Coordinates of N, CA and C in Angstrom, one line a residue:
M93 N -15.1 16.9 12.5 CA -14.7 16.2 11.2 C -15.3 14.8 11.3
D94 N -15.9 14.3 10.2 CA -16.5 12.9 10.2 C -15.4 11.9 10.0
L95 N -15.8 10.6 10.0 CA -14.7 9.6 10.0 C -14.1 9.6 8.6
L96 N -14.8 9.7 7.5 CA -14.2 9.6 6.2 C -13.2 10.8 6.0
S97 N -13.7 11.9 6.4 CA -12.7 13.1 6.3 C -11.4 12.9 7.1
A98 N -11.5 12.4 8.2 CA -10.4 12.2 9.1 C -9.5 11.1 8.5
E99 N -10.0 10.0 8.0 CA -9.4 8.9 7.6 C -8.8 9.0 6.1
L100 N -9.2 9.9 5.4 CA -8.8 10.0 4.0 C -7.8 11.1 3.7
R101 N -7.1 11.5 4.6 CA -6.1 12.5 4.5 C -5.0 12.0 3.4
M102 N -4.7 12.8 2.4 CA -3.7 12.4 1.4 C -2.7 13.5 1.2
T103 N -1.6 13.0 0.6 CA -0.6 14.0 0.2 C -0.1 13.7 -1.2
A104 N 0.5 14.8 -1.7 CA 0.8 14.8 -3.2 C 2.3 14.7 -3.3
P105 N 2.9 13.5 -3.6 CA 4.3 13.5 -3.7 C 4.8 14.3 -4.9
P106 N 5.9 14.9 -4.8 CA 6.5 15.7 -6.0 C 6.6 14.9 -7.2
P107 N 6.5 15.4 -8.4 CA 6.6 14.7 -9.6 C 8.1 14.1 -9.7
G108 N 8.2 13.1 -10.5 CA 9.5 12.5 -10.6 C 9.6 11.1 -11.3
R109 N 10.7 10.5 -11.1 CA 10.8 9.1 -11.6 C 11.6 8.3 -10.6
V110 N 11.4 7.0 -10.7 CA 11.9 6.0 -9.7 C 12.5 4.9 -10.5
T111 N 13.6 4.3 -10.0 CA 14.2 3.1 -10.6 C 13.9 2.0 -9.6
L112 N 13.1 1.0 -10.2 CA 12.8 -0.2 -9.4 C 13.8 -1.2 -9.7
S113 N 13.9 -2.2 -8.8 CA 14.9 -3.3 -9.0 C 14.3 -4.6 -8.3
D114 N 14.7 -5.7 -8.9 CA 14.3 -7.0 -8.4 C 15.5 -7.8 -8.1
R115 N 15.7 -8.2 -6.8 CA 16.9 -9.0 -6.5 C 17.0 -10.4 -7.1
R116 N 15.8 -11.0 -7.3 CA 15.7 -12.4 -7.7 C 16.2 -12.5 -9.2
T117 N 15.8 -11.5 -10.0 CA 16.1 -11.5 -11.4 C 17.3 -10.7 -11.7
R118 N 17.6 -9.8 -10.8 CA 18.8 -8.8 -11.0 C 18.5 -7.8 -12.1
R119 N 17.2 -7.5 -12.2 CA 16.7 -6.7 -13.2 C 16.4 -5.3 -12.6
S120 N 16.6 -4.3 -13.3 CA 16.2 -2.9 -12.8 C 15.4 -2.2 -14.0
W121 N 14.6 -1.3 -13.7 CA 13.8 -0.6 -14.7 C 13.3 0.8 -14.1
E122 N 13.3 1.8 -15.0 CA 12.9 3.1 -14.5 C 11.4 3.5 -14.9
V123 N 10.7 4.2 -14.1 CA 9.4 4.6 -14.3 C 9.2 6.1 -14.1
E124 N 8.6 6.7 -15.1 CA 8.3 8.1 -15.0 C 6.8 8.2 -14.4
L125 N 6.6 9.0 -13.4 CA 5.4 9.0 -12.6 C 4.5 10.2 -13.1
A126 N 3.2 9.9 -13.3 CA 2.2 10.9 -13.5 C 1.8 11.5 -12.1
P127 N 1.2 12.6 -12.1 CA 0.8 13.1 -10.7 C -0.2 12.1 -10.0
Y128 N 0.0 12.0 -8.8 CA -0.9 11.1 -7.9 C -0.9 11.6 -6.5
R129 N -1.8 11.1 -5.8 CA -2.0 11.4 -4.4 C -1.8 10.0 -3.6
L130 N -1.4 10.0 -2.3 CA -1.2 8.8 -1.6 C -1.7 9.1 -0.1
A131 N -2.5 8.1 0.5 CA -3.0 8.4 1.8 C -1.8 8.4 2.9
V132 N -2.0 9.3 3.8 CA -1.0 9.5 4.8 C -0.9 8.2 5.7
F133 N -2.0 7.4 5.9 CA -2.0 6.2 6.7 C -2.5 5.1 5.9
P134 N -2.1 3.9 6.3 CA -2.8 2.6 5.7 C -4.3 2.8 6.0
V135 N -5.1 2.0 5.3 CA -6.6 2.0 5.6 C -6.7 1.4 7.0
T136 N -7.5 2.0 7.8 CA -7.7 1.5 9.2 C -8.9 0.6 9.2
Q137 N -9.0 -0.2 10.4 CA -10.2 -1.0 10.5 C -11.5 -0.3 10.7
A138 N -11.4 1.0 11.3 CA -12.5 1.8 11.4 C -13.0 2.3 9.9
L139 N -12.1 2.6 9.1 CA -12.6 3.1 7.7 C -13.1 1.8 6.9
Y140 N -12.4 0.7 7.0 CA -12.9 -0.4 6.3 C -14.3 -0.8 6.7
A141 N -14.5 -0.8 8.0 CA -15.9 -1.2 8.6 C -16.9 -0.2 8.2
E142 N -16.5 1.1 8.2 CA -17.5 2.1 7.8 C -18.0 2.0 6.3
V143 N -17.1 1.6 5.4 CA -17.4 1.4 4.0 C -18.0 0.0 3.7
T144 N -17.5 -1.0 4.3 CA -18.0 -2.4 4.0 C -18.9 -3.0 5.0
G145 N -18.9 -2.5 6.2 CA -19.5 -3.2 7.3 C -18.8 -4.4 7.8
A146 N -17.7 -4.7 7.3 CA -16.9 -5.9 7.7 C -15.7 -5.6 8.6
R147 N -15.3 -6.5 9.5 CA -14.1 -6.4 10.3 C -13.3 -7.7 10.1
P148 N -12.5 -7.8 9.0 CA -11.8 -9.2 8.8 C -10.6 -9.3 9.6
S149 N -10.1 -8.4 10.3 CA -8.8 -8.5 10.9 C -8.7 -9.4 12.1
T150 N -7.5 -10.0 12.3 CA -7.4 -10.9 13.5 C -7.3 -10.0 14.7
A151 N -6.4 -9.1 14.7 CA -6.3 -8.1 15.9 C -7.4 -7.1 15.7
R152 N -8.0 -6.6 16.8 CA -9.1 -5.7 16.7 C -8.8 -4.4 17.3
G153 N -9.1 -3.3 16.6 CA -9.0 -2.0 17.0 C -9.3 -0.9 15.9
D154 N -10.0 0.1 16.1 CA -10.3 1.0 15.1 C -9.2 1.7 14.4
R155 N -8.1 2.0 15.2 CA -7.0 2.7 14.6 C -5.9 1.7 14.2
L156 N -6.1 0.4 14.3 CA -5.1 -0.5 13.8 C -5.3 -0.6 12.3
P157 N -4.3 -0.8 11.5 CA -4.5 -1.1 10.0 C -5.3 -2.3 9.8
V158 N -6.2 -2.2 8.8 CA -6.9 -3.4 8.4 C -5.9 -4.4 7.8
E159 N -6.1 -5.8 8.2 CA -5.3 -6.8 7.7 C -6.2 -7.9 7.4
G160 N -5.7 -9.1 6.9 CA -6.6 -10.2 6.5 C -7.6 -9.8 5.4
V161 N -7.0 -9.0 4.5 CA -7.8 -8.6 3.3 C -7.0 -9.0 2.1
S162 N -7.6 -9.6 1.1 CA -7.0 -10.0 -0.2 C -6.9 -8.8 -1.1
W163 N -6.1 -9.1 -2.1 CA -6.0 -8.0 -3.2 C -7.4 -7.6 -3.7
W164 N -8.2 -8.6 -3.9 CA -9.5 -8.3 -4.4 C -10.4 -7.8 -3.5
D165 N -10.3 -8.0 -2.2 CA -11.0 -7.1 -1.2 C -10.5 -5.7 -1.2
A166 N -9.3 -5.4 -1.5 CA -8.8 -4.1 -1.4 C -9.3 -3.4 -2.7
V167 N -9.3 -4.0 -3.9 CA -9.8 -3.2 -5.1 C -11.4 -3.0 -5.0
R168 N -12.1 -4.0 -4.4 CA -13.5 -3.7 -4.2 C -13.8 -2.6 -3.3
F169 N -13.1 -2.6 -2.2 CA -13.1 -1.4 -1.3 C -12.9 -0.1 -1.9
C170 N -11.8 0.0 -2.7 CA -11.6 1.2 -3.5 C -12.8 1.7 -4.3
N171 N -13.4 0.7 -5.0 CA -14.6 1.1 -5.8 C -15.8 1.5 -4.9
A172 N -15.9 0.8 -3.8 CA -17.1 1.1 -3.0 C -16.9 2.4 -2.4
L173 N -15.7 2.9 -1.9 CA -15.3 4.1 -1.4 C -15.5 5.2 -2.4
S174 N -15.1 4.9 -3.5 CA -15.3 6.0 -4.6 C -16.7 6.3 -4.9
L175 N -17.6 5.2 -4.9 CA -19.0 5.5 -5.1 C -19.6 6.3 -4.0
R176 N -19.2 5.9 -2.8 CA -19.8 6.6 -1.6 C -19.4 8.0 -1.6
T177 N -18.2 8.4 -2.2 CA -17.7 9.8 -2.0 C -17.9 10.6 -3.4
G178 N -18.8 9.9 -4.2 CA -19.2 10.6 -5.5 C -18.1 10.7 -6.6
L179 N -17.1 9.7 -6.5 CA -16.1 9.7 -7.6 C -16.3 8.6 -8.5
T180 N -15.5 8.6 -9.6 CA -15.7 7.5 -10.6 C -14.8 6.4 -10.2
P181 N -15.3 5.2 -10.0 CA -14.5 3.9 -9.7 C -13.3 3.8 -10.6
A182 N -12.2 3.4 -10.1 CA -11.1 3.1 -10.9 C -11.0 1.8 -11.6
Y183 N -11.8 0.9 -11.0 CA -11.7 -0.5 -11.6 C -13.0 -1.0 -12.1
A184 N -12.9 -1.7 -13.2 CA -13.9 -2.5 -13.8 C -13.6 -3.9 -13.4
L185 N -14.5 -4.6 -12.7 CA -14.3 -5.9 -12.2 C -15.4 -6.8 -12.8
Q186 N -14.9 -7.9 -13.5 CA -15.8 -8.8 -14.1 C -15.1 -10.0 -14.4
D187 N -15.8 -11.1 -14.1 CA -15.3 -12.5 -14.5 C -14.0 -12.8 -14.0
G188 N -13.7 -12.4 -12.7 CA -12.3 -12.7 -12.2 C -11.2 -11.8 -12.7
R189 N -11.6 -10.7 -13.4 CA -10.6 -9.8 -14.0 C -10.8 -8.4 -13.5
A190 N -9.6 -7.6 -13.4 CA -9.7 -6.3 -13.1 C -9.0 -5.5 -14.1
A191 N -9.7 -4.4 -14.6 CA -9.2 -3.4 -15.5 C -9.1 -2.1 -14.8
W192 N -8.1 -1.3 -15.0 CA -7.9 0.0 -14.3 C -8.2 1.1 -15.4
D193 N -9.1 1.9 -15.0 CA -9.4 3.0 -15.8 C -8.6 4.2 -15.3
R194 N -7.5 4.5 -16.1 CA -6.6 5.5 -15.6 C -7.0 6.8 -15.7
T195 N -8.2 7.1 -16.3 CA -8.8 8.4 -16.4 C -9.7 8.7 -15.2
A196 N -10.0 7.7 -14.4 CA -10.9 7.7 -13.2 C -10.3 8.6 -12.2
D197 N -11.2 9.4 -11.5 CA -10.7 10.1 -10.3 C -10.9 9.4 -9.0
G198 N -11.4 8.2 -9.0 CA -11.7 7.4 -7.7 C -10.4 6.9 -7.0
Y199 N -10.7 6.3 -5.9 CA -9.7 5.7 -5.1 C -9.2 4.4 -5.8
R200 N -7.9 4.1 -5.5 CA -7.3 3.0 -6.1 C -6.1 2.5 -5.3
L201 N -5.5 1.4 -5.7 CA -4.2 1.0 -5.1 C -3.1 1.7 -5.8
P202 N -1.9 2.0 -5.0 CA -0.8 2.6 -5.7 C -0.1 1.6 -6.7
T203 N 0.4 2.0 -7.7 CA 1.5 1.1 -8.3 C 2.7 1.0 -7.5
E204 N 3.4 0.0 -7.8 CA 4.6 -0.2 -6.9 C 5.6 0.9 -7.2
A205 N 5.6 1.5 -8.3 CA 6.5 2.7 -8.6 C 6.1 3.9 -7.8
E206 N 4.8 4.1 -7.7 CA 4.3 5.2 -6.8 C 4.6 4.9 -5.5
W207 N 4.4 3.7 -5.0 CA 4.7 3.3 -3.7 C 6.2 3.6 -3.3
E208 N 7.0 3.1 -4.1 CA 8.5 3.3 -3.7 C 9.0 4.8 -3.9
H209 N 8.4 5.4 -4.8 CA 8.8 6.9 -4.9 C 8.3 7.5 -3.7
A210 N 7.0 7.3 -3.2 CA 6.5 7.9 -2.0 C 7.3 7.4 -0.8
C211 N 7.6 6.2 -0.6 CA 8.3 5.7 0.5 C 9.6 6.4 0.7
R212 N 10.5 6.4 -0.4 CA 11.8 7.1 -0.4 C 11.7 8.5 0.0
A213 N 10.7 9.2 -0.5 CA 10.5 10.7 -0.2 C 11.8 11.4 -0.3
G214 N 12.5 11.2 -1.5 CA 13.7 11.9 -1.8 C 15.0 11.4 -1.1
T215 N 14.9 10.4 -0.3 CA 16.0 9.7 0.3 C 16.6 8.6 -0.7
D216 N 17.7 8.2 -0.4 CA 18.3 7.2 -1.3 C 18.9 5.9 -0.6
G217 N 18.6 5.8 0.6 CA 19.0 4.6 1.4 C 17.9 3.6 1.4
P218 N 18.1 2.4 2.2 CA 17.1 1.5 2.2 C 15.9 1.9 3.2
H219 N 16.1 2.8 4.0 CA 15.1 3.4 5.0 C 15.1 4.9 4.9
Y220 N 14.0 5.5 5.3 CA 14.0 7.0 5.3 C 14.3 7.6 6.6
G221 N 14.8 6.7 7.6 CA 15.1 7.2 8.9 C 15.6 5.9 9.7
P222 N 16.1 6.1 10.9 CA 16.4 4.9 11.8 C 15.2 4.1 11.9
L223 N 15.4 2.7 11.7 CA 14.3 1.8 11.6 C 13.4 1.8 12.8
D224 N 14.0 1.9 14.0 CA 13.2 1.8 15.2 C 12.4 3.1 15.5
E225 N 12.8 4.2 14.9 CA 12.0 5.4 14.8 C 10.8 5.5 13.8
I226 N 10.8 4.6 12.8 CA 9.9 4.8 11.7 C 9.0 3.6 11.5
A227 N 9.4 2.5 12.1 CA 8.7 1.3 11.6 C 8.4 0.3 12.8
W228 N 7.4 -0.4 12.8 CA 7.0 -1.6 13.7 C 7.5 -2.8 12.9
Y229 N 8.4 -3.5 13.6 CA 8.9 -4.8 12.9 C 9.2 -5.7 14.0
R230 N 9.8 -6.8 13.7 CA 9.9 -8.0 14.5 C 10.6 -7.6 15.9
A231 N 11.7 -6.8 15.8 CA 12.5 -6.5 17.0 C 11.8 -5.6 17.9
N232 N 10.8 -4.8 17.5 CA 10.2 -3.9 18.4 C 8.7 -3.8 18.5
S233 N 8.1 -4.8 17.8 CA 6.6 -4.8 17.7 C 6.0 -5.6 18.8
A234 N 6.7 -6.4 19.6 CA 6.2 -7.4 20.5 C 5.3 -8.4 19.7
E235 N 5.7 -8.5 18.5 CA 5.0 -9.5 17.6 C 3.5 -9.3 17.5
T236 N 3.2 -8.0 17.4 CA 1.7 -7.7 17.2 C 1.6 -6.4 16.4
L237 N 0.3 -6.2 15.9 CA 0.1 -5.0 15.2 C -0.1 -3.8 16.0
H238 N 0.2 -2.6 15.5 CA 0.1 -1.4 16.2 C -0.7 -0.4 15.5
E239 N -1.2 0.7 16.3 CA -2.0 1.7 15.6 C -1.3 2.5 14.6
V240 N -1.9 2.9 13.5 CA -1.3 3.8 12.5 C -0.8 5.1 13.1
G241 N 0.3 5.6 12.5 CA 0.7 6.9 13.0 C 1.6 7.0 14.3
G242 N 1.9 5.8 14.8 CA 2.7 5.8 16.0 C 4.1 6.0 15.9
K243 N 4.6 5.9 14.6 CA 6.1 6.1 14.4 C 6.3 7.4 13.5
R244 N 7.5 7.8 13.5 CA 7.8 9.1 12.8 C 7.5 8.9 11.3
P245 N 6.9 9.9 10.6 CA 6.6 9.9 9.3 C 7.8 10.2 8.4
N246 N 7.8 9.8 7.1 CA 8.8 10.1 6.2 C 8.9 11.6 5.9
P247 N 9.9 12.1 5.2 CA 10.0 13.5 4.9 C 8.8 14.1 4.1
W248 N 7.9 13.3 3.5 CA 6.7 13.8 2.8 C 5.4 13.5 3.7
G249 N 5.7 13.2 5.0 CA 4.4 13.2 5.8 C 3.7 11.9 5.9
L250 N 4.3 10.8 5.2 CA 3.6 9.5 5.1 C 4.1 8.6 6.3
H251 N 3.0 8.1 7.0 CA 3.3 7.2 8.1 C 3.2 5.7 7.7
D252 N 4.1 4.9 8.4 CA 4.0 3.5 8.3 C 4.2 3.0 6.8
M253 N 5.1 3.7 6.1 CA 5.4 3.1 4.8 C 6.3 1.9 5.0
L254 N 7.0 1.7 6.0 CA 7.7 0.6 6.3 C 7.2 0.0 7.6
G255 N 7.1 -1.3 7.7 CA 6.6 -2.0 8.9 C 5.0 -1.9 9.1
N256 N 4.7 -2.6 10.1 CA 3.3 -2.7 10.7 C 2.5 -3.6 9.7
V257 N 2.1 -3.2 8.5 CA 1.5 -4.1 7.5 C 2.1 -3.9 6.2
W258 N 2.3 -5.0 5.3 CA 2.6 -4.9 4.0 C 1.4 -4.2 3.3
D259 N 1.8 -3.5 2.1 CA 0.7 -2.8 1.4 C 0.5 -3.6 0.0
W260 N -0.7 -3.9 -0.3 CA -1.0 -4.4 -1.7 C -0.7 -3.3 -2.7
C261 N -0.2 -3.6 -3.8 CA 0.0 -2.7 -4.8 C -0.8 -3.2 -6.1
W262 N -1.0 -2.4 -7.1 CA -1.7 -2.8 -8.3 C -1.0 -3.9 -9.2
D263 N 0.3 -3.7 -9.2 CA 1.1 -4.5 -10.2 C 1.1 -6.0 -10.0
V264 N 1.1 -6.7 -11.1 CA 1.4 -8.1 -11.2 C 2.9 -8.3 -11.0
Y265 N 3.3 -9.2 -10.1 CA 4.7 -9.4 -9.8 C 5.6 -9.8 -10.8
D266 N 5.3 -11.0 -11.4 CA 6.1 -11.6 -12.6 C 5.2 -12.5 -13.4
P267 N 4.4 -12.1 -14.2 CA 3.4 -13.0 -14.9 C 3.9 -14.2 -15.5
E268 N 5.1 -14.2 -16.0 CA 5.7 -15.4 -16.6 C 6.0 -16.5 -15.7
V269 N 6.3 -16.1 -14.5 CA 6.7 -17.1 -13.5 C 5.6 -17.3 -12.4
Y270 N 5.0 -16.2 -12.0 CA 4.0 -16.4 -10.9 C 2.6 -16.1 -11.3
G271 N 2.3 -16.1 -12.6 CA 0.9 -15.8 -13.0 C 0.4 -14.4 -12.6
G272 N -0.8 -14.6 -11.8 CA -1.5 -13.3 -11.4 C -1.0 -12.8 -10.0
Y273 N 0.0 -13.4 -9.4 CA 0.4 -12.9 -8.1 C 0.7 -11.4 -8.2
R274 N 0.3 -10.7 -7.1 CA 0.4 -9.2 -7.1 C 1.5 -8.9 -6.1
V275 N 1.9 -7.6 -6.3 CA 3.2 -7.1 -5.5 C 2.7 -6.6 -4.2
L276 N 3.5 -6.9 -3.2 CA 3.4 -6.4 -1.8 C 4.6 -5.5 -1.5
R277 N 4.4 -4.4 -0.7 CA 5.6 -3.6 -0.5 C 5.5 -3.2 1.0
G278 N 6.6 -3.0 1.6 CA 6.8 -2.2 2.9 C 7.2 -3.0 4.1
G279 N 7.0 -4.3 4.1 CA 7.3 -5.0 5.4 C 6.2 -5.0 6.4
G280 N 6.3 -6.0 7.3 CA 5.2 -6.0 8.4 C 5.8 -6.2 9.8
W281 N 4.8 -6.3 10.7 CA 5.2 -6.3 12.2 C 6.0 -7.6 12.5
F282 N 6.0 -8.6 11.8 CA 6.7 -9.9 12.1 C 8.0 -10.0 11.3
D283 N 8.3 -9.0 10.5 CA 9.5 -9.2 9.6 C 10.8 -8.8 10.1
E284 N 11.9 -9.3 9.6 CA 13.2 -9.0 10.0 C 13.6 -7.7 9.2
P285 N 14.6 -6.9 9.6 CA 15.0 -5.7 8.9 C 15.1 -5.7 7.4
W286 N 15.7 -6.8 6.9 CA 16.0 -7.0 5.4 C 14.7 -6.8 4.6
S287 N 13.5 -7.2 5.2 CA 12.3 -7.0 4.5 C 11.8 -5.6 4.4
L288 N 12.2 -4.7 5.4 CA 11.7 -3.4 5.5 C 12.7 -2.5 4.9
R289 N 12.8 -2.6 3.5 CA 13.6 -1.7 2.7 C 12.8 -1.1 1.6
A290 N 13.0 0.0 1.2 CA 12.2 0.8 0.3 C 12.1 0.1 -1.0
S291 N 13.2 -0.8 -1.3 CA 13.3 -1.4 -2.6 C 12.7 -2.9 -2.6
A292 N 12.3 -3.4 -1.4 CA 12.0 -4.8 -1.2 C 10.7 -5.1 -1.9
R293 N 10.7 -6.2 -2.6 CA 9.4 -6.7 -3.3 C 9.0 -8.0 -2.7
R294 N 7.7 -8.2 -2.4 CA 7.2 -9.4 -2.1 C 6.0 -9.7 -3.0
R295 N 5.5 -11.0 -3.1 CA 4.3 -11.4 -3.9 C 3.4 -12.2 -3.1
S296 N 2.1 -12.1 -3.5 CA 1.1 -13.1 -2.9 C 0.0 -13.2 -4.0
H297 N -0.7 -14.3 -3.9 CA -1.9 -14.6 -4.7 C -3.0 -13.6 -4.3
P298 N -3.7 -13.0 -5.3 CA -4.6 -11.9 -5.0 C -5.8 -12.4 -4.2
D299 N -6.0 -13.7 -4.1 CA -7.1 -14.3 -3.1 C -6.7 -14.5 -1.7
F300 N -5.3 -14.5 -1.5 CA -4.9 -14.8 -0.2 C -5.2 -13.7 0.8
R301 N -5.4 -14.1 2.1 CA -5.5 -13.1 3.2 C -4.6 -13.5 4.3
V302 N -3.8 -12.5 4.7 CA -2.7 -12.7 5.7 C -2.7 -11.7 6.8
D303 N -2.4 -12.0 8.0 CA -2.6 -11.1 9.1 C -1.5 -10.1 9.1
D304 N -0.6 -10.0 8.1 CA 0.3 -8.8 8.2 C 0.2 -8.1 6.8
V305 N -0.9 -8.2 6.1 CA -1.0 -7.6 4.8 C -2.3 -6.6 4.8
G306 N -2.1 -5.4 4.5 CA -3.2 -4.5 4.4 C -3.1 -3.7 3.1
F307 N -3.5 -2.4 3.0 CA -3.3 -1.6 1.9 C -3.5 -0.1 2.2
R308 N -3.0 0.7 1.3 CA -3.1 2.1 1.3 C -3.7 2.7 0.1
L309 N -4.4 3.7 0.1 CA -5.1 4.4 -0.9 C -4.3 5.3 -1.7
A310 N -4.6 5.3 -3.0 CA -4.0 6.4 -4.0 C -5.1 6.9 -4.7
R311 N -4.9 8.1 -5.4 CA -5.7 8.7 -6.5 C -4.9 9.2 -7.5
S312 N -5.4 9.3 -8.7 CA -4.7 9.9 -9.9 C -5.2 11.3 -9.9
G313 N -4.4 12.2 -10.4 CA -4.8 13.6 -10.6 C -3.8 14.6 -10.7
P314 N -4.0 15.7 -11.3 CA -3.0 16.8 -11.4 C -2.8 17.5 -10.1
A315 N -1.9 18.3 -10.2 CA -1.3 18.9 -8.9 C -2.4 19.8 -8.1
D316 N -3.3 20.3 -8.9 CA -4.3 21.2 -8.2 C -5.6 20.5 -7.8
M317 N -5.6 19.1 -7.9 CA -6.7 18.3 -7.6 C -6.9 18.3 -6.0
P318 N -8.2 18.4 -5.5 CA -8.4 18.4 -4.1 C -7.8 17.1 -3.5
L319 N -7.3 17.2 -2.3 CA -6.5 16.1 -1.7 C -7.4 15.0 -1.2
S320 N -8.6 15.4 -0.9 CA -9.6 14.4 -0.5 C -11.0 14.7 -0.8

């Protein structure tokens, strides 16, 4: 199995809807989800280097999740990977703007609704299992990054949905207050437990690069679409 095939394993979450909430504004909203696929692991340093030739991360290791990547780095990676694998890029990038072609079959970032739906995997608590068994966070990480897949997956087979690195999502966090800041989900290796909740939302400027922020791949498509 070549590197791309090994790294691009995806799963198809069951159809459904999810209720998102924001503690700051005390707002909640419901989202109906179209069929989609989500990668079993965050993007690793090996995969990122294979596609871009770059290794931006502070910690080094092929099986470590890539970090130190901006939101713009992530969407450019999605387009580059799509072209390399013969798929239609999901994003039109021009003049500092990104438009998502929802009909494209290429790789993309998950929406935060897709992310939370997949993270919860049919559970209704803040975590999909005991935190020490499913996530690397401040209390058990020795304050460092860990290889993907080292903790128990959630019921839908997804690893590292909580802890290790935060995941960039497609969505703008709150344009009226924070402009173009994008949503981060999942918590990281240096975070306290309250950040590692399925519902927790964080924001960052799309140009910022941080050593506990990476990303996970998604694709749009019907239930019978090939997984990779």
